[in-house]
Coordinates of N, CA and C and ligand atoms in Angstrom, one line a residue:
M1 N 60.5 197.5 79.0 CA 60.5 199.0 79.3 C 61.6 199.2 80.5
A2 N 62.2 200.3 80.5 CA 63.2 200.7 81.5 C 62.5 200.8 82.9
A3 N 63.2 200.5 83.9 CA 62.6 200.5 85.3 C 62.0 201.8 85.6
N4 N 62.6 202.9 85.0 CA 62.1 204.2 85.3 C 62.8 205.1 84.2
N5 N 62.2 206.2 83.9 CA 62.9 207.0 82.8 C 64.2 207.5 83.2
N6 N 64.5 207.5 84.6 CA 65.7 208.1 85.0 C 66.8 207.1 85.4
C7 N 66.6 205.8 85.2 CA 67.6 204.8 85.5 C 67.7 203.8 84.4
E8 N 68.8 203.1 84.3 CA 69.0 202.0 83.4 C 69.7 200.8 84.0
Y9 N 69.4 199.6 83.5 CA 70.0 198.4 84.1 C 71.5 198.3 83.7
I10 N 72.2 197.8 84.7 CA 73.7 197.5 84.4 C 73.8 196.0 84.4
N11 N 74.8 195.5 83.8 CA 75.0 194.0 83.5 C 73.7 193.3 83.2
D12 N 73.0 193.8 82.2 CA 71.7 193.2 81.9 C 71.8 191.7 81.4
K13 N 73.0 191.4 80.9 CA 73.2 190.0 80.4 C 73.2 189.0 81.6
S14 N 73.6 189.5 82.8 CA 73.7 188.6 83.9 C 72.4 188.4 84.7
I15 N 71.3 189.1 84.3 CA 70.1 189.0 85.0 C 69.4 187.7 84.6
P16 N 69.0 186.8 85.6 CA 68.4 185.5 85.3 C 67.2 185.6 84.4
E17 N 67.1 184.7 83.5 CA 66.0 184.8 82.5 C 64.6 184.8 83.1
D18 N 64.4 184.1 84.3 CA 63.1 184.0 84.8 C 62.6 185.3 85.5
L19 N 63.5 186.3 85.5 CA 63.2 187.6 86.0 C 62.8 188.6 84.8
L20 N 62.9 188.1 83.6 CA 62.7 188.9 82.4 C 61.2 188.7 81.9
C21 N 60.7 189.8 81.4 CA 59.3 189.8 80.8 C 59.4 189.3 79.4
P22 N 58.7 188.3 79.0 CA 58.8 187.8 77.6 C 58.3 188.8 76.6
I23 N 57.6 189.8 77.0 CA 57.1 190.8 76.0 C 58.1 191.9 75.8
C24 N 58.6 192.5 76.8 CA 59.5 193.6 76.6 C 61.0 193.2 76.8
T25 N 61.2 192.0 77.3 CA 62.5 191.4 77.5 C 63.4 192.1 78.6
D26 N 62.8 193.1 79.3 CA 63.5 193.7 80.4 C 63.0 193.0 81.7
P27 N 63.7 193.3 82.8 CA 63.3 192.7 84.1 C 61.8 193.1 84.4
L28 N 61.1 192.2 84.9 CA 59.6 192.4 85.2 C 59.4 193.6 86.1
E29 N 58.3 194.4 85.7 CA 57.9 195.4 86.6 C 56.4 195.2 86.9
E30 N 56.1 195.3 88.2 CA 54.7 195.0 88.7 C 54.3 193.7 88.0
P31 N 55.0 192.6 88.3 CA 54.7 191.3 87.6 C 53.3 190.8 87.9
L32 N 52.6 190.4 86.8 CA 51.3 189.8 86.9 C 51.4 188.4 86.3
S33 N 50.7 187.4 87.0 CA 50.9 186.0 86.6 C 49.5 185.4 86.5
A34 N 49.3 184.5 85.5 CA 48.1 183.8 85.3 C 48.1 182.4 86.0
N35 N 47.1 182.1 86.8 CA 47.1 180.8 87.5 C 47.1 179.7 86.5
Q36 N 46.3 179.8 85.5 CA 46.1 178.7 84.5 C 47.4 178.2 83.9
C37 N 48.3 179.1 83.5 CA 49.5 178.6 82.9 C 50.8 179.0 83.6
G38 N 50.7 180.0 84.5 CA 51.9 180.4 85.3 C 52.8 181.4 84.6
H39 N 52.4 181.8 83.4 CA 53.3 182.8 82.8 C 53.2 184.2 83.4
T40 N 54.3 184.9 83.4 CA 54.3 186.2 84.1 C 54.8 187.3 83.2
F41 N 54.2 188.4 83.3 CA 54.5 189.6 82.5 C 54.4 190.9 83.3
C42 N 55.0 192.0 82.8 CA 54.9 193.3 83.4 C 53.4 193.7 83.3
R43 N 52.9 194.4 84.3 CA 51.5 194.9 84.3 C 51.2 195.6 83.0
Q44 N 52.1 196.6 82.7 CA 51.9 197.5 81.5 C 51.9 196.6 80.2
C45 N 52.9 195.7 80.1 CA 53.0 194.9 78.9 C 51.8 194.0 78.7
I46 N 51.3 193.3 79.7 CA 50.2 192.4 79.5 C 48.9 193.2 79.3
T47 N 48.8 194.3 80.0 CA 47.6 195.1 79.8 C 47.5 195.6 78.3
G48 N 48.6 196.0 77.8 CA 48.7 196.4 76.4 C 48.3 195.3 75.4
T49 N 48.9 194.1 75.7 CA 48.6 193.0 74.8 C 47.2 192.6 74.8
F50 N 46.5 192.6 76.0 CA 45.1 192.2 76.0 C 44.1 193.2 75.5
Q51 N 44.7 194.4 75.0 CA 43.8 195.3 74.3 C 43.3 194.6 73.0
T52 N 44.2 193.8 72.4 CA 43.9 193.2 71.1 C 43.9 191.7 71.1
M53 N 44.3 191.0 72.2 CA 44.4 189.6 72.2 C 43.7 189.0 73.4
S54 N 43.3 187.7 73.4 CA 42.8 187.1 74.6 C 43.4 185.7 74.8
Q55 N 44.7 185.7 74.6 CA 45.5 184.5 74.8 C 46.8 184.8 75.5
C56 N 47.4 183.9 76.3 CA 48.7 184.1 76.9 C 49.7 184.3 75.8
P57 N 50.5 185.3 75.7 CA 51.4 185.6 74.6 C 52.5 184.4 74.5
T58 N 52.7 183.7 75.6 CA 53.7 182.7 75.6 C 53.2 181.3 75.2
C59 N 52.0 180.9 75.8 CA 51.6 179.5 75.5 C 50.2 179.5 74.8
R60 N 49.7 180.7 74.4 CA 48.4 180.8 73.7 C 47.2 180.2 74.4
Y61 N 47.3 180.0 75.7 CA 46.1 179.5 76.5 C 45.1 180.7 76.5
T62 N 43.8 180.4 76.3 CA 42.8 181.4 76.2 C 42.6 182.0 77.7
L63 N 42.8 183.3 77.8 CA 42.7 183.9 79.1 C 42.0 185.3 79.0
T64 N 41.6 185.9 80.1 CA 41.3 187.3 80.1 C 42.2 188.0 81.0
L65 N 42.2 189.4 80.9 CA 43.2 190.1 81.7 C 42.9 189.9 83.2
E66 N 41.7 189.6 83.5 CA 41.3 189.4 85.0 C 42.0 188.1 85.5
D67 N 42.4 187.2 84.6 CA 43.1 186.0 85.1 C 44.5 186.3 85.6
F68 N 45.0 187.5 85.3 CA 46.4 187.8 85.7 C 46.3 188.5 87.0
Q69 N 47.0 188.0 88.0 CA 47.0 188.5 89.4 C 48.4 188.9 89.8
P70 N 48.6 189.9 90.6 CA 49.9 190.4 91.0 C 50.7 189.2 91.7
V71 N 51.9 189.1 91.4 CA 52.8 188.0 92.0 C 53.1 188.5 93.4
T72 N 52.9 187.6 94.4 CA 53.2 188.0 95.8 C 54.3 187.2 96.4
L73 N 54.9 186.4 95.6 CA 56.0 185.5 96.1 C 57.2 186.4 96.5
R74 N 57.4 186.5 97.9 CA 58.4 187.4 98.4 C 59.8 187.2 97.8
P75 N 60.4 186.0 97.8 CA 61.7 185.8 97.3 C 61.9 186.3 95.8
F76 N 60.9 186.0 95.0 CA 60.9 186.5 93.6 C 60.9 188.0 93.6
L77 N 60.0 188.7 94.3 CA 60.0 190.1 94.3 C 61.3 190.7 94.8
N78 N 61.8 190.1 95.9 CA 63.1 190.6 96.4 C 64.2 190.5 95.3
Q79 N 64.2 189.4 94.6 CA 65.2 189.3 93.5 C 65.1 190.4 92.5
L80 N 63.8 190.8 92.2 CA 63.6 191.9 91.2 C 64.1 193.2 91.8
N81 N 63.8 193.4 93.1 CA 64.2 194.6 93.8 C 65.7 194.8 93.9
Q82 N 66.4 193.6 93.9 CA 67.8 193.7 94.0 C 68.6 193.9 92.7
I83 N 67.9 193.9 91.6 CA 68.6 194.1 90.3 C 69.2 195.5 90.3
L84 N 70.5 195.5 89.9 CA 71.2 196.8 90.0 C 70.9 197.7 88.8
V85 N 70.8 199.0 89.1 CA 70.6 200.0 88.1 C 71.6 201.2 88.3
K86 N 71.7 202.0 87.3 CA 72.5 203.2 87.5 C 71.6 204.4 87.2
C87 N 71.9 205.5 87.8 CA 71.1 206.8 87.6 C 71.5 207.4 86.3
K88 N 70.5 207.8 85.4 CA 70.9 208.4 84.2 C 71.2 209.9 84.3
S89 N 70.9 210.4 85.5 CA 71.1 211.9 85.7 C 72.5 212.1 86.3
C90 N 72.9 211.3 87.2 CA 74.2 211.5 87.9 C 75.0 210.3 87.8
P91 N 76.3 210.3 88.3 CA 77.2 209.2 88.1 C 76.9 208.0 89.1
E92 N 75.9 208.1 90.0 CA 75.7 207.1 90.9 C 75.2 205.8 90.2
T93 N 75.9 204.7 90.7 CA 75.6 203.4 90.1 C 75.5 202.3 91.1
N94 N 75.2 201.1 90.7 CA 75.0 200.0 91.7 C 73.9 200.3 92.7
I95 N 72.8 200.9 92.3 CA 71.7 201.2 93.1 C 70.7 200.0 92.9
Q96 N 70.2 199.4 94.0 CA 69.2 198.4 93.9 C 67.9 199.0 93.3
R97 N 67.3 198.3 92.3 CA 66.1 198.9 91.6 C 65.0 199.3 92.6
G98 N 64.9 198.5 93.7 CA 63.9 198.7 94.7 C 64.1 200.0 95.5
N99 N 65.4 200.5 95.4 CA 65.7 201.7 96.2 C 65.9 202.9 95.3
F100 N 65.6 202.7 94.0 CA 65.9 203.8 93.1 C 65.0 205.0 93.3
K101 N 63.8 204.8 93.7 CA 62.9 205.9 94.0 C 63.4 206.8 95.0
D102 N 64.0 206.2 96.1 CA 64.7 207.0 97.2 C 65.8 207.9 96.6
H103 N 66.6 207.3 95.7 CA 67.6 208.1 95.1 C 67.1 209.2 94.2
A104 N 66.1 208.9 93.4 CA 65.5 209.9 92.5 C 65.0 211.1 93.2
I105 N 64.4 211.0 94.4 CA 63.8 212.2 95.0 C 64.9 213.0 95.7
K106 N 66.1 212.5 95.8 CA 67.1 213.4 96.3 C 68.3 213.6 95.4
C107 N 68.3 213.0 94.2 CA 69.4 213.1 93.2 C 69.5 214.6 92.8
M108 N 70.7 215.2 93.0 CA 70.8 216.6 92.7 C 70.9 216.9 91.3
K109 N 71.0 215.9 90.4 CA 71.2 216.1 89.0 C 69.8 215.8 88.3
T110 N 68.8 215.3 89.0 CA 67.5 215.1 88.4 C 66.9 216.4 88.0
I111 N 66.2 216.4 86.8 CA 65.6 217.6 86.3 C 64.3 217.8 87.1
V112 N 64.1 219.0 87.6 CA 62.9 219.3 88.4 C 62.3 220.6 87.8
S113 N 61.1 220.9 88.2 CA 60.5 222.2 87.8 C 60.4 223.1 89.0
C114 N 60.2 224.4 88.6 CA 60.1 225.4 89.6 C 58.9 225.2 90.6
P115 N 59.0 225.5 91.9 CA 57.9 225.3 92.8 C 56.7 226.2 92.3
A116 N 57.0 227.2 91.5 CA 55.9 228.1 91.0 C 55.4 227.6 89.6
A117 N 55.6 226.4 89.3 CA 55.2 225.9 88.0 C 53.7 226.0 87.8
D118 N 53.0 225.8 88.9 CA 51.5 225.9 88.8 C 51.0 227.3 88.5
I119 N 51.8 228.4 88.7 CA 51.4 229.7 88.2 C 52.3 230.1 87.0
K120 N 52.7 229.1 86.3 CA 53.3 229.3 84.9 C 54.7 229.7 84.9
C121 N 55.5 229.4 85.9 CA 57.0 229.5 85.7 C 57.4 228.3 84.9
S122 N 58.1 228.6 83.8 CA 58.4 227.5 82.9 C 59.8 226.9 83.2
W123 N 60.5 227.4 84.2 CA 61.9 226.9 84.5 C 61.9 225.4 84.9
T124 N 62.8 224.7 84.2 CA 63.2 223.4 84.7 C 64.7 223.3 84.7
G125 N 65.2 222.5 85.6 CA 66.7 222.3 85.7 C 67.1 221.3 86.7
Q126 N 68.4 221.1 86.8 CA 68.8 220.1 87.8 C 68.5 220.6 89.2
R127 N 68.2 219.6 90.1 CA 67.7 220.0 91.4 C 68.8 220.8 92.2
E128 N 70.0 220.6 91.9 CA 71.1 221.4 92.6 C 71.1 222.9 92.2
K129 N 70.4 223.2 91.0 CA 70.4 224.6 90.5 C 69.1 225.3 91.0
M130 N 68.2 224.5 91.6 CA 66.8 225.0 91.9 C 66.9 226.2 92.9
Q131 N 67.7 226.0 93.9 CA 67.8 227.1 94.9 C 68.2 228.4 94.3
D132 N 69.2 228.4 93.4 CA 69.6 229.6 92.7 C 68.4 230.2 91.9
H133 N 67.7 229.4 91.3 CA 66.5 229.9 90.5 C 65.5 230.5 91.4
V134 N 65.1 229.7 92.5 CA 64.1 230.2 93.4 C 64.4 231.5 94.0
S135 N 65.7 231.8 94.2 CA 66.0 233.1 94.9 C 65.9 234.2 93.9
I136 N 65.8 234.0 92.6 CA 65.6 235.1 91.6 C 64.2 235.0 90.9
C137 N 63.4 233.9 91.2 CA 62.2 233.7 90.4 C 61.1 234.7 90.9
P138 N 60.7 235.6 90.0 CA 59.6 236.5 90.5 C 58.3 235.8 90.8
L139 N 58.0 234.7 90.1 CA 56.8 234.0 90.3 C 56.7 233.3 91.7
V140 N 57.9 232.8 92.1 CA 57.9 232.2 93.5 C 57.6 233.3 94.5
Q141 N 58.2 234.6 94.3 CA 57.9 235.7 95.2 C 56.4 236.0 95.3
I142 N 55.8 236.1 94.2 CA 54.4 236.5 94.2 C 53.4 235.3 94.4
Q143 N 53.9 234.1 94.5 CA 53.0 232.9 94.6 C 52.0 233.0 95.7
P144 N 52.4 233.4 96.9 CA 51.5 233.5 98.0 C 50.3 234.5 97.7
V145 N 50.7 235.6 97.1 CA 49.7 236.7 96.8 C 48.7 236.2 95.8
I146 N 49.3 235.5 94.7 CA 48.4 235.0 93.7 C 47.4 233.9 94.3
T147 N 48.0 233.1 95.1 CA 47.1 232.1 95.8 C 46.0 232.7 96.5
E148 N 46.3 233.8 97.3 CA 45.3 234.5 98.0 C 44.3 235.1 97.1
L149 N 44.8 235.8 96.1 CA 43.9 236.5 95.1 C 42.9 235.5 94.5
N150 N 43.5 234.3 94.1 CA 42.7 233.3 93.5 C 41.5 232.9 94.4
A151 N 41.9 232.8 95.7 CA 40.8 232.4 96.6 C 39.7 233.4 96.7
T152 N 40.2 234.7 96.7 CA 39.2 235.8 96.8 C 38.3 235.9 95.5
V153 N 39.0 235.7 94.4 CA 38.2 235.7 93.1 C 37.2 234.6 93.1
K154 N 37.6 233.5 93.6 CA 36.7 232.3 93.6 C 35.5 232.6 94.5
Q155 N 35.8 233.1 95.7 CA 34.7 233.4 96.6 C 33.8 234.5 96.0
Q156 N 34.4 235.5 95.4 CA 33.5 236.6 94.8 C 32.7 236.1 93.6
S157 N 33.2 235.2 92.8 CA 32.4 234.7 91.7 C 31.3 233.9 92.2
E158 N 31.5 233.2 93.4 CA 30.4 232.4 94.0 C 29.3 233.4 94.5
Q159 N 29.8 234.5 95.1 CA 28.8 235.5 95.6 C 28.0 236.1 94.4
I160 N 28.7 236.4 93.4 CA 28.0 237.0 92.2 C 27.0 236.0 91.6
H161 N 27.4 234.8 91.5 CA 26.5 233.8 91.0 C 25.3 233.7 91.9
F162 N 25.5 233.7 93.2 CA 24.4 233.7 94.1 C 23.4 234.9 93.9
L163 N 24.0 236.1 93.8 CA 23.2 237.3 93.7 C 22.5 237.2 92.3
Y164 N 23.1 236.7 91.3 CA 22.5 236.7 90.0 C 21.3 235.7 90.1
T165 N 21.4 234.6 90.8 CA 20.3 233.7 91.0 C 19.1 234.4 91.7
V166 N 19.5 235.2 92.8 CA 18.5 235.9 93.5 C 17.8 236.9 92.6
L167 N 18.5 237.7 91.8 CA 18.0 238.6 90.9 C 17.0 238.0 89.9
E168 N 17.4 236.9 89.4 CA 16.6 236.2 88.4 C 15.3 235.8 89.0
K169 N 15.4 235.3 90.2 CA 14.2 234.8 90.9 C 13.2 236.0 91.2
I170 N 13.8 237.1 91.6 CA 13.0 238.3 91.9 C 12.3 238.8 90.6
S171 N 13.1 238.8 89.5 CA 12.6 239.3 88.2 C 11.5 238.5 87.7
T172 N 11.5 237.2 87.9 CA 10.4 236.3 87.4 C 9.2 236.4 88.3
N173 N 9.5 236.6 89.7 CA 8.3 236.7 90.6 C 7.7 238.1 90.5
Y174 N 8.4 239.1 90.1 CA 7.9 240.4 90.2 C 7.7 241.0 88.9
K175 N 6.5 241.1 88.4 CA 6.2 241.7 87.1 C 5.2 242.8 87.3
K176 N 5.1 243.4 88.5 CA 4.1 244.3 88.8 C 4.5 245.8 88.8
T177 N 5.7 246.1 89.0 CA 6.1 247.5 89.0 C 5.8 248.1 87.7
C178 N 5.1 249.1 87.7 CA 4.6 249.7 86.4 C 4.9 251.2 86.3
K179 N 4.5 251.7 85.1 CA 4.7 253.1 84.8 C 4.1 254.0 85.9
E180 N 3.0 253.6 86.5 CA 2.3 254.4 87.5 C 3.2 254.6 88.7
Y181 N 3.9 253.5 89.1 CA 4.7 253.5 90.3 C 5.8 254.6 90.1
Y182 N 6.4 254.7 88.9 CA 7.4 255.6 88.7 C 6.9 257.0 88.5
K183 N 5.6 257.1 88.0 CA 5.0 258.4 87.9 C 4.8 259.0 89.3
A184 N 4.3 258.1 90.2 CA 4.1 258.5 91.5 C 5.4 258.9 92.2
K185 N 6.4 258.2 91.9 CA 7.7 258.5 92.5 C 8.3 259.8 91.9
G186 N 7.8 260.2 90.8 CA 8.2 261.4 90.2 C 9.4 261.3 89.2
A187 N 10.0 260.1 89.1 CA 11.1 259.9 88.2 C 11.2 258.4 87.8
A188 N 11.8 258.2 86.8 CA 12.0 256.8 86.3 C 13.4 256.7 85.7
Y189 N 14.4 256.9 86.6 CA 15.8 256.9 86.1 C 16.6 255.7 86.8
C190 N 17.5 255.2 86.1 CA 18.3 254.2 86.6 C 19.3 254.8 87.6
D191 N 19.5 254.1 88.8 CA 20.4 254.6 89.8 C 21.8 254.6 89.4
I192 N 22.1 253.7 88.5 CA 23.6 253.6 88.1 C 23.9 254.5 86.9
C193 N 23.2 254.3 85.8 CA 23.6 255.0 84.6 C 22.8 256.3 84.4
K194 N 21.8 256.6 85.3 CA 21.0 257.8 85.3 C 20.2 257.9 84.0
N195 N 20.1 256.9 83.2 CA 19.2 257.0 82.0 C 17.8 256.7 82.4
R196 N 16.9 257.3 81.6 CA 15.5 257.1 81.8 C 15.2 255.6 81.5
F197 N 14.3 255.0 82.3 CA 13.9 253.7 82.1 C 13.1 253.6 80.8
I198 N 13.2 252.5 80.1 CA 12.4 252.2 79.0 C 11.3 251.3 79.4
F199 N 10.1 251.5 79.0 CA 9.0 250.6 79.3 C 8.6 249.8 78.2
D200 N 8.2 248.6 78.5 CA 7.8 247.7 77.4 C 6.4 247.9 77.0
E201 N 5.9 247.1 76.1 CA 4.5 247.3 75.5 C 3.5 247.1 76.6
H202 N 3.8 246.4 77.7 CA 2.8 246.3 78.8 C 3.0 247.4 79.8
E203 N 3.8 248.4 79.5 CA 4.1 249.5 80.4 C 4.8 249.0 81.6
H204 N 5.5 247.9 81.5 CA 6.4 247.5 82.6 C 7.8 247.9 82.3
R205 N 8.5 248.4 83.3 CA 9.9 248.7 83.2 C 10.7 247.5 82.8
L206 N 11.6 247.6 81.9 CA 12.5 246.5 81.6 C 13.5 246.4 82.7
H207 N 13.2 245.7 83.8 CA 14.0 245.7 85.0 C 14.2 244.3 85.5
Y208 N 15.1 244.2 86.5 CA 15.3 242.9 87.1 C 14.7 243.0 88.6
C209 N 15.1 244.0 89.3 CA 14.7 244.1 90.7 C 14.0 245.3 91.0
P210 N 12.8 245.2 91.5 CA 12.0 246.4 91.8 C 12.5 247.2 93.1
E211 N 13.2 246.5 93.9 CA 13.8 247.1 95.1 C 14.9 248.1 94.8
T212 N 15.7 247.7 93.8 CA 16.8 248.5 93.4 C 16.5 249.0 92.0
D213 N 16.6 250.3 91.8 CA 16.2 250.9 90.6 C 17.3 250.8 89.5
F214 N 17.6 249.6 89.2 CA 18.6 249.4 88.1 C 17.9 249.0 86.8
C215 N 18.3 249.5 85.7 CA 17.6 249.1 84.5 C 18.2 247.8 84.0
S216 N 17.5 247.1 83.1 CA 18.0 245.8 82.7 C 19.3 245.8 82.0
T217 N 19.6 246.9 81.3 CA 20.9 247.1 80.6 C 22.1 247.0 81.7
C218 N 21.9 247.7 82.8 CA 22.9 247.7 83.8 C 23.0 246.3 84.5
V219 N 21.9 245.7 84.8 CA 22.0 244.4 85.4 C 22.7 243.4 84.5
K220 N 22.4 243.5 83.2 CA 23.1 242.6 82.3 C 24.6 242.9 82.3
K221 N 24.9 244.1 82.4 CA 26.4 244.5 82.3 C 27.1 244.0 83.5
Y222 N 26.5 244.1 84.7 CA 27.3 243.7 85.9 C 27.1 242.2 86.3
F223 N 26.1 241.6 85.8 CA 25.8 240.3 86.2 C 25.6 239.3 85.1
S224 N 26.5 239.3 84.1 CA 26.3 238.3 83.1 C 27.6 237.4 83.0
Ligands
ZN1 ZN1 57.4 193.7 80.1
ZN2 ZN1 51.0 181.0 79.4
ZN3 ZN1 71.1 210.4 90.4
ZN4 ZN1 60.4 229.9 88.8
ZN5 ZN1 21.2 252.0 84.1
ZN6 ZN1 6.2 247.4 85.4

């Protein structure tokens, strides 16, 4: 596998064979090695192989994936880091593989997305073009507002959820408000829709909260 989607090896013929992975034949990445036989493979390659096999792909020694441990031999890792690559996005070449990450985060030709991608700006382009896009992107402009609104909406839905829980608790605890109560009060109308309350067969108002004169239809409308 390539060292990174954005770079490729140069002079791959001159890379010493002991730095190559026998599975993918590219220079080793995150090399893992088995103590029992000493064979070394890329982490991704050997992990993939052990999905269906339980032998070293090179010598057929019976092993488990746990037998493979990261190679910590400094000189070996340094040799891997010093392998030269070139950037696929810009003309820069002769970059040590170990330093390519540093190049990629500042490479002006690398494809990046808009900082407002999280609120659905679909723009992608070379890093050097991003400033131009950002200066005209309406989503970048409204991003702070959206973030704030999202926080408000989240807080309010939590409040509504809490109120709904309280209402439910009250409605189950309180089944006593009856037709007589409303007769005494002189009216039985919902405070919101002004419709007359309906009473069930037990002469109980179909309500949720006796303290607030809302009928169950309204409660369902606002709190479901
Ligand atoms: Zn490999
Ligand atoms: Zn082996
Ligand atoms: Zn580059
Ligand atoms: Zn944008
Ligand atoms: Zn109502
Ligand atoms: Zn009642």
